[in-house]
Coordinates of C-alpha atoms in Angstrom, one line a residue:
X16 CA 0.0 0.0 0.0
X17 CA 2.7 2.5 1.0
X18 CA 4.7 1.8 -2.1
X19 CA 1.7 2.5 -4.4
X20 CA 1.1 5.8 -2.7
X21 CA 4.7 6.8 -2.9
X22 CA 4.8 5.7 -6.5
X23 CA 1.8 7.7 -7.5
X24 CA 2.6 11.0 -5.7
X25 CA 6.4 11.3 -5.3
X26 CA 7.0 12.4 -8.8
X27 CA 4.8 15.5 -8.2
X28 CA 7.0 16.6 -5.4
X29 CA 10.0 17.7 -7.3
X30 CA 10.9 20.6 -4.9
X31 CA 10.7 18.3 -1.8
X32 CA 13.6 18.9 0.6
X33 CA 12.8 16.4 3.4
X34 CA 11.3 12.9 3.1
X35 CA 10.6 10.4 5.8
X36 CA 9.4 6.9 4.8
X37 CA 10.2 5.3 8.1
X38 CA 8.7 1.9 9.0
X39 CA 6.7 1.7 5.8
X40 CA 7.7 -1.8 4.7
X41 CA 9.4 -0.6 1.5
X42 CA 11.4 -3.3 -0.2
X43 CA 12.6 -0.9 -3.0
X44 CA 12.3 2.7 -3.9
X45 CA 10.0 3.8 -6.7
X46 CA 11.7 4.9 -9.9
X47 CA 10.1 8.3 -9.8
X48 CA 12.3 9.1 -6.7
X49 CA 14.9 10.1 -9.4
X50 CA 12.9 13.4 -9.8
X51 CA 13.7 14.5 -6.2
X52 CA 17.0 16.1 -7.2
X53 CA 16.7 18.8 -4.6
X54 CA 16.1 16.3 -1.7
X55 CA 18.3 17.2 1.3
X56 CA 17.2 14.7 4.0
X57 CA 16.0 11.2 3.4
X58 CA 15.0 8.9 6.2
X59 CA 14.4 5.3 5.1
X60 CA 14.8 3.8 8.6
X61 CA 12.9 0.6 9.4
X62 CA 12.1 -0.8 6.0
X63 CA 13.1 -4.0 4.2
X64 CA 15.4 -2.5 1.6
X65 CA 18.0 -5.0 0.3
X66 CA 19.7 -2.7 -2.3
X67 CA 19.9 1.0 -3.1
X68 CA 18.9 2.0 -6.7
X69 CA 21.5 3.6 -8.9
X70 CA 19.3 6.7 -9.4
X71 CA 20.1 7.7 -5.8
X72 CA 23.6 8.6 -7.1
X73 CA 22.0 11.7 -8.6
X74 CA 20.5 13.0 -5.3
X75 CA 23.4 15.3 -5.0
X76 CA 21.9 17.7 -2.5
X77 CA 21.4 15.0 0.2
X78 CA 23.1 15.9 3.4
X79 CA 21.3 13.4 5.6
X80 CA 20.7 9.7 4.8
X81 CA 19.2 7.4 7.3
X82 CA 19.3 3.7 6.2
X83 CA 19.1 2.2 9.7
X84 CA 17.1 -1.0 10.3
X85 CA 16.9 -2.3 6.7
X86 CA 18.4 -5.4 5.0
X87 CA 21.2 -3.8 3.1
X88 CA 24.3 -5.9 2.5
X89 CA 26.2 -3.6 0.2
X90 CA 26.7 0.1 -0.2
X91 CA 27.2 1.0 -3.9
X92 CA 30.4 2.7 -5.1
X93 CA 28.3 5.7 -6.3
X94 CA 28.0 6.7 -2.6
X95 CA 31.0 8.9 -3.3
X96 CA 28.9 11.1 -5.5
X97 CA 26.9 12.2 -2.4
X98 CA 29.6 14.6 -1.3
X99 CA 27.2 16.9 0.7
X100 CA 26.3 14.1 3.1
X101 CA 27.1 15.1 6.7
X102 CA 25.0 12.4 8.4
X103 CA 24.9 8.8 7.4
X104 CA 23.3 6.0 9.5
X105 CA 23.9 2.4 8.3
X106 CA 23.1 0.8 11.7
X107 CA 21.4 -2.5 12.0
X108 CA 21.7 -3.8 8.4
X109 CA 23.7 -6.7 7.0
X110 CA 26.9 -5.0 6.0
X111 CA 30.1 -7.0 6.3
X112 CA 32.3 -4.3 4.6
X113 CA 32.0 -0.9 3.0
X114 CA 33.4 0.2 -0.3
X115 CA 36.6 2.4 -0.3
X116 CA 34.4 5.0 -2.1
X117 CA 32.9 5.9 1.3
X118 CA 36.2 7.6 2.2
X119 CA 35.3 10.3 -0.3
X120 CA 32.5 11.6 1.8
X121 CA 34.7 14.4 3.2
X122 CA 31.8 16.3 4.8
X123 CA 30.7 13.4 6.9
X124 CA 30.2 14.5 10.5
X125 CA 28.0 11.8 11.9
X126 CA 28.5 8.2 10.9
X127 CA 26.7 5.2 12.6
X128 CA 27.6 1.6 11.7
X129 CA 26.4 -0.4 14.8
X130 CA 24.7 -3.8 14.7
X131 CA 26.1 -5.1 11.4
X132 CA 28.0 -8.4 10.9
X133 CA 31.3 -6.7 10.1
X134 CA 34.1 -8.8 8.6
X135 CA 36.3 -5.9 7.6
X136 CA 36.4 -2.3 8.8
X137 CA 38.5 0.4 7.2
X138 CA 41.1 2.2 9.3
X139 CA 39.7 5.4 7.8
X140 CA 36.6 5.1 10.0
X141 CA 38.6 5.0 13.2
X142 CA 40.9 7.8 12.0
X143 CA 37.9 10.1 11.5
X144 CA 35.5 8.9 14.2
X145 CA 35.8 7.3 17.7
X146 CA 34.0 4.0 18.2
X147 CA 31.5 5.9 20.3
X148 CA 30.8 8.3 17.5
X149 CA 30.3 5.3 15.2
X150 CA 27.9 3.8 17.7
X151 CA 30.2 0.8 17.7
X152 CA 32.1 -0.9 20.5
X153 CA 33.8 -4.0 19.2
X154 CA 35.3 -6.2 21.9
X155 CA 38.8 -6.0 20.3
X156 CA 38.9 -2.3 20.8
X157 CA 38.5 -2.6 24.6
X158 CA 41.8 -2.5 26.5
X159 CA 42.8 -6.1 27.4
X160 CA 43.9 -5.1 30.9
X161 CA 40.2 -4.6 31.8
X162 CA 39.6 -8.3 31.4
X163 CA 40.5 -10.8 34.2

């Protein structure tokens, strides 16, 4: 139901700046999202997204992207096109690694990566953000002398 409503009306909202589609059960984004070129804040938290469509690479005014609580396994390389992004939440998905392209988000101020099955983490993340800033406290970062 929500998808049909979005699909019907979103193309008419070309000047939209903020969009929240939180907890709507979306499994994919409608193609007419591509017309939201001026979108600055996009909250897609709590859906069932498994992939991000390529047309999102052209949402160049995005400064906030919340993808928390979805089913994403991979972040596309085109993420580097979103250079205005200052806030990115990838928490509680299925990421095991991130593309090197994420390092090109030079304006990133808030970056959340907690609750993912990480296999590989870039040193870049910890050079720019503390584990607390990332919302991430892996056991191997805790000082071993605190264990008995």
